[in-house]
């Protein structure tokens, strides 16, 4: 049998010795033009926070692709996945069989869903690190700016950034009354409604912003099991922000978010045809053993139609009923988050505090066969809680020196259950030891991961043209893990504890070749935490940790605004060595 699924690649088990690429980002794809009456069309200045301070993009010796609110609107992007085509060396997709983001930057990614796996590219939303690809495929409404930082960001952003960082900023309350709305409609029942309102509460002191959205879509596929639509979307979300600015030197931004996603299971398409000699069990020979028995029967086969699939509901998988699996027919995620961002101008600098809590409760149903037969299916239940606290202090210490120092702490916990059904239509159930009801398999696990880090980075102007950058970060993480592997009796539960630490660096030099051109060279290291394998099939496997990954990156770049500030040409060549 052939299915349109990709085999996940585990970077934990391989070593990429080196890669060398050249990224060219034309101005028309990254920078809008701003009309100026006297000077003619000019490139506007773009402000980024790639080094945890606000700077002009062209002054930052980091490879960054930036998408403003205007550009996001022009792309008609629905979620983060749509931006992989617009940034050099960046690919954004979904984990096969799941609605979770799979992000690769400069060839490095984590392409599987297990809750214990660490990402290679971190997504930060308003300074809060999501920590896992689960519920990270962000929708694009109410987004102010996206920055894709390419290459290891091991000093200021920390662990799990050996590929890079997706730095997302959402819209803040404006302090003035305003309403924004958007409706998107299409075929197959596509109807997306989005709206936002700015509400001034106390003039120049207290204001709010509320953004809501509803996505509905029937799906492009037909489920041949019962003739229903498949592959659809049903998502509601809301974000509420409250901004308090009692004076010019202090601000506090409180944010609450909720995402209620009851979308369909991502489709598995079986491309086996009736005369395919290489099909599962030899094409028709497989179905010859099913004389009309089973959930849907061979009469309703998709027969290679790319818009038809056989999705058998979980209640038709007898082993899932035996195990008491949740009766969810899709991928359901309920996300709640509460975040507090505080900036206080004090001691000649800015003290920043970012406190965040996010919980994601999810039920995932997958039928991996793509035929109207109850052969192989799973229900995964994952409940995750993430709490983090970051303190940063940034200061322009002298005319020539600025720096950022900080502390970061994160506690990331999850509980996991896996209900798996083999049968009743699985070949092994036909007169075998499993019996006509199939084989029920159960596994569960949990993890509590605590991480903390201290970091510092500074920039010193040696001359008006020459600047050096030095940064360092110490990271420490400990994980308590337990796992009952799928189908293993309770006495085979594995329990383990381990910890890892690392020191990452950044050293760079940049030189102004003129008013609108800068060349730079950077050496940076990155660290991806070690951990445990939720997919382990034995007690020994569950208790055996995998090693951390480290990256050593060398980057040579040029940033330039040419032809009277009408063309922006940014180049980056890099060499990265990854080890585990």
mmCIF file of N, CA, C and O in Angstrom, residues 27-113:
data_model
loop_
_atom_site.group_PDB
_atom_site.id
_atom_site.type_symbol
_atom_site.label_atom_id
_atom_site.label_comp_id
_atom_site.label_asym_id
_atom_site.label_seq_id
_atom_site.Cartn_x
_atom_site.Cartn_y
_atom_site.Cartn_z
ATOM 1 N N UNK A 27 14.703 43.367 -2.155
ATOM 2 C CA UNK A 27 13.957 44.343 -1.364
ATOM 3 C C UNK A 27 12.465 44.244 -1.595
ATOM 4 O O UNK A 27 11.680 44.447 -0.689
ATOM 5 N N UNK A 28 12.051 43.935 -2.828
ATOM 6 C CA UNK A 28 10.623 43.915 -3.109
ATOM 7 C C UNK A 28 9.905 42.815 -2.369
ATOM 8 O O UNK A 28 8.696 42.855 -2.212
ATOM 9 N N UNK A 29 10.614 41.789 -1.890
ATOM 10 C CA UNK A 29 9.963 40.714 -1.163
ATOM 11 C C UNK A 29 10.033 40.897 0.334
ATOM 12 O O UNK A 29 9.334 40.224 1.059
ATOM 13 N N UNK A 30 10.877 41.811 0.797
ATOM 14 C CA UNK A 30 11.002 41.963 2.242
ATOM 15 C C UNK A 30 10.733 43.376 2.729
ATOM 16 O O UNK A 30 10.530 43.584 3.907
ATOM 17 N N UNK A 31 10.721 44.350 1.854
ATOM 18 C CA UNK A 31 10.641 45.728 2.322
ATOM 19 C C UNK A 31 9.689 46.543 1.459
ATOM 20 O O UNK A 31 9.895 46.656 0.255
ATOM 21 N N UNK A 32 8.638 47.128 2.054
ATOM 22 C CA UNK A 32 7.745 47.989 1.284
ATOM 23 C C UNK A 32 8.385 49.343 1.013
ATOM 24 O O UNK A 32 9.250 49.795 1.742
ATOM 25 N N UNK A 33 7.931 49.984 -0.054
ATOM 26 C CA UNK A 33 8.395 51.323 -0.371
ATOM 27 C C UNK A 33 7.493 52.359 0.285
ATOM 28 O O UNK A 33 6.293 52.190 0.368
ATOM 29 N N UNK A 34 8.090 53.408 0.765
ATOM 30 C CA UNK A 34 7.342 54.502 1.377
ATOM 31 C C UNK A 34 7.528 55.748 0.503
ATOM 32 O O UNK A 34 8.644 56.170 0.232
ATOM 33 N N UNK A 35 6.430 56.319 0.041
ATOM 34 C CA UNK A 35 6.513 57.490 -0.817
ATOM 35 C C UNK A 35 6.848 58.730 -0.003
ATOM 36 O O UNK A 35 6.206 59.024 0.994
ATOM 37 N N UNK A 36 7.848 59.462 -0.437
ATOM 38 C CA UNK A 36 8.228 60.706 0.211
ATOM 39 C C UNK A 36 8.163 61.809 -0.860
ATOM 40 O O UNK A 36 8.745 61.693 -1.932
ATOM 41 N N UNK A 37 7.471 62.878 -0.547
ATOM 42 C CA UNK A 37 7.115 63.883 -1.551
ATOM 43 C C UNK A 37 8.331 64.474 -2.250
ATOM 44 O O UNK A 37 8.338 64.651 -3.457
ATOM 45 N N UNK A 38 9.385 64.785 -1.503
ATOM 46 C CA UNK A 38 10.497 65.506 -2.095
ATOM 47 C C UNK A 38 11.603 64.574 -2.569
ATOM 48 O O UNK A 38 12.286 64.865 -3.535
ATOM 49 N N UNK A 39 11.782 63.458 -1.920
ATOM 50 C CA UNK A 39 12.899 62.596 -2.247
ATOM 51 C C UNK A 39 12.515 61.469 -3.195
ATOM 52 O O UNK A 39 13.367 60.735 -3.668
ATOM 53 N N UNK A 40 11.232 61.278 -3.471
ATOM 54 C CA UNK A 40 10.812 60.188 -4.324
ATOM 55 C C UNK A 40 10.670 58.901 -3.525
ATOM 56 O O UNK A 40 10.786 58.896 -2.296
ATOM 57 N N UNK A 41 10.397 57.790 -4.208
ATOM 58 C CA UNK A 41 10.224 56.513 -3.506
ATOM 59 C C UNK A 41 11.477 56.143 -2.722
ATOM 60 O O UNK A 41 12.594 56.193 -3.251
ATOM 61 N N UNK A 42 11.277 55.775 -1.464
ATOM 62 C CA UNK A 42 12.393 55.424 -0.597
ATOM 63 C C UNK A 42 12.025 54.169 0.204
ATOM 64 O O UNK A 42 10.854 53.937 0.510
ATOM 65 N N UNK A 43 13.027 53.385 0.531
ATOM 66 C CA UNK A 43 12.818 52.244 1.411
ATOM 67 C C UNK A 43 12.617 52.738 2.836
ATOM 68 O O UNK A 43 13.372 53.590 3.311
ATOM 69 N N UNK A 44 11.614 52.211 3.497
ATOM 70 C CA UNK A 44 11.370 52.638 4.867
ATOM 71 C C UNK A 44 12.295 51.905 5.832
ATOM 72 O O UNK A 44 12.794 50.808 5.548
ATOM 73 N N UNK A 45 12.525 52.499 6.977
ATOM 74 C CA UNK A 45 13.329 51.860 8.017
ATOM 75 C C UNK A 45 12.476 50.824 8.747
ATOM 76 O O UNK A 45 11.336 51.089 9.111
ATOM 77 N N UNK A 46 13.039 49.638 8.933
ATOM 78 C CA UNK A 46 12.340 48.543 9.603
ATOM 79 C C UNK A 46 12.981 48.315 10.962
ATOM 80 O O UNK A 46 14.197 48.135 11.067
ATOM 81 N N UNK A 47 12.165 48.338 11.996
ATOM 82 C CA UNK A 47 12.655 48.121 13.353
ATOM 83 C C UNK A 47 12.444 46.660 13.746
ATOM 84 O O UNK A 47 11.350 46.110 13.582
ATOM 85 N N UNK A 48 13.497 46.036 14.262
ATOM 86 C CA UNK A 48 13.429 44.642 14.692
ATOM 87 C C UNK A 48 13.950 44.523 16.121
ATOM 88 O O UNK A 48 14.609 45.432 16.641
ATOM 89 N N UNK A 49 13.642 43.385 16.747
ATOM 90 C CA UNK A 49 14.132 43.101 18.104
ATOM 91 C C UNK A 49 14.946 41.809 18.107
ATOM 92 O O UNK A 49 14.884 41.020 19.038
ATOM 93 N N UNK A 50 15.707 41.597 17.032
ATOM 94 C CA UNK A 50 16.476 40.364 16.882
ATOM 95 C C UNK A 50 17.542 40.207 17.956
ATOM 96 O O UNK A 50 17.999 39.087 18.215
ATOM 97 N N UNK A 51 17.939 41.319 18.597
ATOM 98 C CA UNK A 51 18.938 41.243 19.677
ATOM 99 C C UNK A 51 18.330 41.739 20.992
ATOM 100 O O UNK A 51 19.042 42.256 21.852
ATOM 101 N N UNK A 52 16.999 41.555 21.127
ATOM 102 C CA UNK A 52 16.251 41.901 22.346
ATOM 103 C C UNK A 52 16.269 43.391 22.661
ATOM 104 O O UNK A 52 15.954 43.799 23.776
ATOM 105 N N UNK A 53 16.650 44.201 21.691
ATOM 106 C CA UNK A 53 16.511 45.648 21.767
ATOM 107 C C UNK A 53 15.987 46.119 20.410
ATOM 108 O O UNK A 53 16.141 45.423 19.402
ATOM 109 N N UNK A 54 15.369 47.275 20.356
ATOM 110 C CA UNK A 54 14.822 47.796 19.108
ATOM 111 C C UNK A 54 15.933 48.444 18.287
ATOM 112 O O UNK A 54 16.616 49.356 18.757
ATOM 113 N N UNK A 55 16.114 47.946 17.052
ATOM 114 C CA UNK A 55 17.178 48.428 16.179
ATOM 115 C C UNK A 55 16.682 48.465 14.740
ATOM 116 O O UNK A 55 15.749 47.742 14.358
ATOM 117 N N UNK A 56 17.370 49.257 13.931
ATOM 118 C CA UNK A 56 17.146 49.251 12.496
ATOM 119 C C UNK A 56 17.644 47.927 11.925
ATOM 120 O O UNK A 56 18.758 47.487 12.205
ATOM 121 N N UNK A 57 16.817 47.270 11.110
ATOM 122 C CA UNK A 57 17.190 45.990 10.509
ATOM 123 C C UNK A 57 18.562 46.041 9.855
ATOM 124 O O UNK A 57 19.359 45.096 9.968
ATOM 125 N N UNK A 58 18.877 47.152 9.170
ATOM 126 C CA UNK A 58 20.123 47.239 8.419
ATOM 127 C C UNK A 58 21.336 47.443 9.316
ATOM 128 O O UNK A 58 22.470 47.382 8.835
ATOM 129 N N UNK A 59 21.106 47.668 10.614
ATOM 130 C CA UNK A 59 22.218 47.814 11.558
ATOM 131 C C UNK A 59 22.464 46.547 12.367
ATOM 132 O O UNK A 59 23.359 46.525 13.216
ATOM 133 N N UNK A 60 21.687 45.487 12.108
ATOM 134 C CA UNK A 60 21.762 44.272 12.920
ATOM 135 C C UNK A 60 22.571 43.214 12.171
ATOM 136 O O UNK A 60 22.167 42.776 11.081
ATOM 137 N N UNK A 61 23.696 42.764 12.722
ATOM 138 C CA UNK A 61 24.528 41.765 12.044
ATOM 139 C C UNK A 61 23.987 40.346 12.237
ATOM 140 O O UNK A 61 24.685 39.431 12.711
ATOM 141 N N UNK A 62 22.734 40.150 11.874
ATOM 142 C CA UNK A 62 22.053 38.863 11.966
ATOM 143 C C UNK A 62 21.218 38.702 10.705
ATOM 144 O O UNK A 62 20.617 39.674 10.224
ATOM 145 N N UNK A 63 21.154 37.485 10.162
ATOM 146 C CA UNK A 63 20.317 37.220 8.989
ATOM 147 C C UNK A 63 18.856 37.150 9.436
ATOM 148 O O UNK A 63 18.458 36.221 10.131
ATOM 149 N N UNK A 64 18.076 38.142 9.051
ATOM 150 C CA UNK A 64 16.682 38.258 9.486
ATOM 151 C C UNK A 64 15.791 38.548 8.282
ATOM 152 O O UNK A 64 16.110 39.425 7.475
ATOM 153 N N UNK A 65 14.681 37.828 8.172
ATOM 154 C CA UNK A 65 13.629 38.162 7.216
ATOM 155 C C UNK A 65 12.448 38.710 8.005
ATOM 156 O O UNK A 65 12.011 38.093 8.978
ATOM 157 N N UNK A 66 11.949 39.864 7.587
ATOM 158 C CA UNK A 66 10.916 40.565 8.353
ATOM 159 C C UNK A 66 9.657 40.698 7.506
ATOM 160 O O UNK A 66 9.719 41.035 6.323
ATOM 161 N N UNK A 67 8.510 40.451 8.141
ATOM 162 C CA UNK A 67 7.219 40.608 7.490
ATOM 163 C C UNK A 67 6.378 41.556 8.338
ATOM 164 O O UNK A 67 6.055 41.266 9.483
ATOM 165 N N UNK A 68 6.034 42.700 7.754
ATOM 166 C CA UNK A 68 5.214 43.683 8.451
ATOM 167 C C UNK A 68 3.741 43.321 8.318
ATOM 168 O O UNK A 68 3.357 42.396 7.590
ATOM 169 N N UNK A 69 2.903 44.085 9.005
ATOM 170 C CA UNK A 69 1.461 43.861 8.917
ATOM 171 C C UNK A 69 0.975 43.996 7.476
ATOM 172 O O UNK A 69 0.158 43.187 7.002
ATOM 173 N N UNK A 70 1.490 44.986 6.732
ATOM 174 C CA UNK A 70 1.078 45.185 5.344
ATOM 175 C C UNK A 70 1.444 43.977 4.486
ATOM 176 O O UNK A 70 0.654 43.523 3.649
ATOM 177 N N UNK A 71 2.648 43.479 4.670
ATOM 178 C CA UNK A 71 3.078 42.334 3.873
ATOM 179 C C UNK A 71 2.295 41.084 4.225
ATOM 180 O O UNK A 71 1.988 40.266 3.347
ATOM 181 N N UNK A 72 1.979 40.905 5.495
ATOM 182 C CA UNK A 72 1.168 39.757 5.908
ATOM 183 C C UNK A 72 -0.190 39.813 5.214
ATOM 184 O O UNK A 72 -0.707 38.799 4.727
ATOM 185 N N UNK A 73 -0.778 41.012 5.136
ATOM 186 C CA UNK A 73 -2.072 41.167 4.486
ATOM 187 C C UNK A 73 -1.972 40.860 2.989
ATOM 188 O O UNK A 73 -2.863 40.229 2.414
ATOM 189 N N UNK A 74 -0.880 41.294 2.370
ATOM 190 C CA UNK A 74 -0.745 41.090 0.927
ATOM 191 C C UNK A 74 -0.544 39.628 0.547
ATOM 192 O O UNK A 74 -0.844 39.232 -0.584
ATOM 193 N N UNK A 75 -0.018 38.825 1.447
ATOM 194 C CA UNK A 75 0.207 37.413 1.134
ATOM 195 C C UNK A 75 -1.060 36.582 1.243
ATOM 196 O O UNK A 75 -1.082 35.434 0.803
ATOM 197 N N UNK A 76 -2.118 37.119 1.854
ATOM 198 C CA UNK A 76 -3.339 36.365 2.133
ATOM 199 C C UNK A 76 -3.037 35.110 2.959
ATOM 200 O O UNK A 76 -3.714 34.092 2.847
ATOM 201 N N UNK A 77 -2.002 35.198 3.783
ATOM 202 C CA UNK A 77 -1.605 34.045 4.595
ATOM 203 C C UNK A 77 -2.651 33.759 5.661
ATOM 204 O O UNK A 77 -3.181 34.672 6.298
ATOM 205 N N UNK A 78 -2.944 32.479 5.854
ATOM 206 C CA UNK A 78 -3.870 32.084 6.906
ATOM 207 C C UNK A 78 -3.132 31.757 8.189
ATOM 208 O O UNK A 78 -3.599 32.073 9.275
ATOM 209 N N UNK A 79 -1.966 31.115 8.080
ATOM 210 C CA UNK A 79 -1.202 30.779 9.270
ATOM 211 C C UNK A 79 0.286 30.836 8.964
ATOM 212 O O UNK A 79 0.700 31.157 7.840
ATOM 213 N N UNK A 80 1.078 30.508 9.957
ATOM 214 C CA UNK A 80 2.532 30.652 9.867
ATOM 215 C C UNK A 80 3.128 29.825 8.735
ATOM 216 O O UNK A 80 4.164 30.186 8.170
ATOM 217 N N UNK A 81 2.477 28.726 8.389
ATOM 218 C CA UNK A 81 3.005 27.836 7.351
ATOM 219 C C UNK A 81 3.203 28.552 6.024
ATOM 220 O O UNK A 81 4.091 28.209 5.237
ATOM 221 N N UNK A 82 2.399 29.564 5.752
ATOM 222 C CA UNK A 82 2.423 30.229 4.454
ATOM 223 C C UNK A 82 3.640 31.118 4.251
ATOM 224 O O UNK A 82 3.813 31.678 3.153
ATOM 225 N N UNK A 83 4.494 31.288 5.258
ATOM 226 C CA UNK A 83 5.620 32.209 5.134
ATOM 227 C C UNK A 83 6.939 31.512 4.802
ATOM 228 O O UNK A 83 7.952 32.169 4.609
ATOM 229 N N UNK A 84 6.912 30.179 4.729
ATOM 230 C CA UNK A 84 8.149 29.479 4.407
ATOM 231 C C UNK A 84 8.691 29.825 3.029
ATOM 232 O O UNK A 84 9.901 29.773 2.796
ATOM 233 N N UNK A 85 7.800 30.200 2.100
ATOM 234 C CA UNK A 85 8.235 30.495 0.732
ATOM 235 C C UNK A 85 8.816 31.894 0.574
ATOM 236 O O UNK A 85 9.384 32.208 -0.474
ATOM 237 N N UNK A 86 8.708 32.727 1.608
ATOM 238 C CA UNK A 86 9.112 34.122 1.476
ATOM 239 C C UNK A 86 10.443 34.448 2.159
ATOM 240 O O UNK A 86 10.916 35.577 2.047
ATOM 241 N N UNK A 87 11.026 33.506 2.847
ATOM 242 C CA UNK A 87 12.283 33.755 3.556
ATOM 243 C C UNK A 87 13.346 32.775 3.075
ATOM 244 O O UNK A 87 13.084 31.574 2.979
ATOM 245 N N UNK A 88 14.559 33.250 2.760
ATOM 246 C CA UNK A 88 15.619 32.348 2.306
ATOM 247 C C UNK A 88 15.961 31.314 3.378
ATOM 248 O O UNK A 88 15.978 31.617 4.573
ATOM 249 N N UNK A 89 16.223 30.090 2.940
ATOM 250 C CA UNK A 89 16.663 29.001 3.827
ATOM 251 C C UNK A 89 15.633 28.633 4.876
ATOM 252 O O UNK A 89 15.983 28.055 5.905
ATOM 253 N N UNK A 90 14.351 28.963 4.651
ATOM 254 C CA UNK A 90 13.294 28.658 5.617
ATOM 255 C C UNK A 90 12.227 27.812 4.939
ATOM 256 O O UNK A 90 11.777 28.128 3.830
ATOM 257 N N UNK A 91 11.827 26.742 5.601
ATOM 258 C CA UNK A 91 10.739 25.896 5.120
ATOM 259 C C UNK A 91 9.790 25.641 6.283
ATOM 260 O O UNK A 91 10.224 25.218 7.361
ATOM 261 N N UNK A 92 8.507 25.924 6.073
ATOM 262 C CA UNK A 92 7.511 25.732 7.125
ATOM 263 C C UNK A 92 6.399 24.845 6.578
ATOM 264 O O UNK A 92 5.767 25.181 5.575
ATOM 265 N N UNK A 93 6.190 23.719 7.217
ATOM 266 C CA UNK A 93 5.127 22.803 6.830
ATOM 267 C C UNK A 93 4.393 22.318 8.052
ATOM 268 O O UNK A 93 4.363 22.981 9.090
ATOM 269 N N UNK A 94 3.775 21.178 7.925
ATOM 270 C CA UNK A 94 3.099 20.551 9.054
ATOM 271 C C UNK A 94 3.693 19.175 9.289
ATOM 272 O O UNK A 94 4.183 18.513 8.366
ATOM 273 N N UNK A 95 3.658 18.731 10.538
ATOM 274 C CA UNK A 95 4.074 17.374 10.863
ATOM 275 C C UNK A 95 3.115 16.412 10.175
ATOM 276 O O UNK A 95 1.894 16.577 10.275
ATOM 277 N N UNK A 96 3.596 15.422 9.423
ATOM 278 C CA UNK A 96 2.695 14.514 8.705
ATOM 279 C C UNK A 96 1.638 13.914 9.627
ATOM 280 O O UNK A 96 1.945 13.346 10.674
ATOM 281 N N UNK A 97 0.375 14.092 9.237
ATOM 282 C CA UNK A 97 -0.726 13.552 10.015
ATOM 283 C C UNK A 97 -1.194 14.432 11.149
ATOM 284 O O UNK A 97 -2.113 14.059 11.878
ATOM 285 N N UNK A 98 -0.602 15.635 11.293
ATOM 286 C CA UNK A 98 -0.970 16.515 12.404
ATOM 287 C C UNK A 98 -1.037 17.956 11.903
ATOM 288 O O UNK A 98 -0.463 18.307 10.871
ATOM 289 N N UNK A 99 -1.718 18.805 12.665
ATOM 290 C CA UNK A 99 -1.816 20.222 12.328
ATOM 291 C C UNK A 99 -0.742 21.053 13.015
ATOM 292 O O UNK A 99 -0.885 22.260 13.145
ATOM 293 N N UNK A 100 0.314 20.428 13.487
ATOM 294 C CA UNK A 100 1.398 21.127 14.167
ATOM 295 C C UNK A 100 2.435 21.613 13.160
ATOM 296 O O UNK A 100 2.644 20.992 12.115
ATOM 297 N N UNK A 101 3.074 22.733 13.484
ATOM 298 C CA UNK A 101 4.086 23.300 12.595
ATOM 299 C C UNK A 101 5.349 22.447 12.592
ATOM 300 O O UNK A 101 5.748 21.886 13.620
ATOM 301 N N UNK A 102 5.970 22.347 11.440
ATOM 302 C CA UNK A 102 7.289 21.733 11.292
ATOM 303 C C UNK A 102 8.162 22.743 10.567
ATOM 304 O O UNK A 102 7.973 22.997 9.378
ATOM 305 N N UNK A 103 9.094 23.351 11.280
ATOM 306 C CA UNK A 103 9.867 24.478 10.763
ATOM 307 C C UNK A 103 11.321 24.059 10.578
ATOM 308 O O UNK A 103 11.940 23.510 11.494
ATOM 309 N N UNK A 104 11.842 24.305 9.399
ATOM 310 C CA UNK A 104 13.253 24.037 9.104
ATOM 311 C C UNK A 104 13.920 25.333 8.689
ATOM 312 O O UNK A 104 13.399 26.067 7.840
ATOM 313 N N UNK A 105 15.042 25.636 9.295
ATOM 314 C CA UNK A 105 15.860 26.784 8.908
ATOM 315 C C UNK A 105 17.271 26.288 8.671
ATOM 316 O O UNK A 105 17.853 25.616 9.516
ATOM 317 N N UNK A 106 17.782 26.575 7.495
ATOM 318 C CA UNK A 106 19.110 26.134 7.083
ATOM 319 C C UNK A 106 19.260 24.627 7.233
ATOM 320 O O UNK A 106 20.296 24.128 7.683
ATOM 321 N N UNK A 107 18.210 23.914 6.860
ATOM 322 C CA UNK A 107 18.266 22.459 6.815
ATOM 323 C C UNK A 107 18.048 21.754 8.123
ATOM 324 O O UNK A 107 18.111 20.519 8.177
ATOM 325 N N UNK A 108 17.751 22.483 9.197
ATOM 326 C CA UNK A 108 17.612 21.868 10.518
ATOM 327 C C UNK A 108 16.161 21.963 10.969
ATOM 328 O O UNK A 108 15.558 23.037 10.952
ATOM 329 N N UNK A 109 15.591 20.832 11.398
ATOM 330 C CA UNK A 109 14.207 20.831 11.846
ATOM 331 C C UNK A 109 13.969 19.658 12.773
ATOM 332 O O UNK A 109 14.817 18.770 12.924
ATOM 333 N N UNK A 110 12.804 19.664 13.410
ATOM 334 C CA UNK A 110 12.289 18.513 14.129
ATOM 335 C C UNK A 110 10.964 18.164 13.473
ATOM 336 O O UNK A 110 10.031 18.960 13.493
ATOM 337 N N UNK A 111 10.876 16.967 12.858
ATOM 338 C CA UNK A 111 9.745 16.655 12.006
ATOM 339 C C UNK A 111 8.792 15.640 12.568
ATOM 340 O O UNK A 111 8.173 14.904 11.805
ATOM 341 N N UNK A 112 8.640 15.573 13.888
ATOM 342 C CA UNK A 112 7.718 14.595 14.451
ATOM 343 C C UNK A 112 7.011 15.215 15.643
ATOM 344 O O UNK A 112 7.446 16.224 16.194
ATOM 345 N N UNK A 113 5.924 14.594 16.085
ATOM 346 C CA UNK A 113 5.014 15.189 17.055
ATOM 347 C C UNK A 113 5.249 14.784 18.506
ATOM 348 O O UNK A 113 4.690 15.414 19.402
#
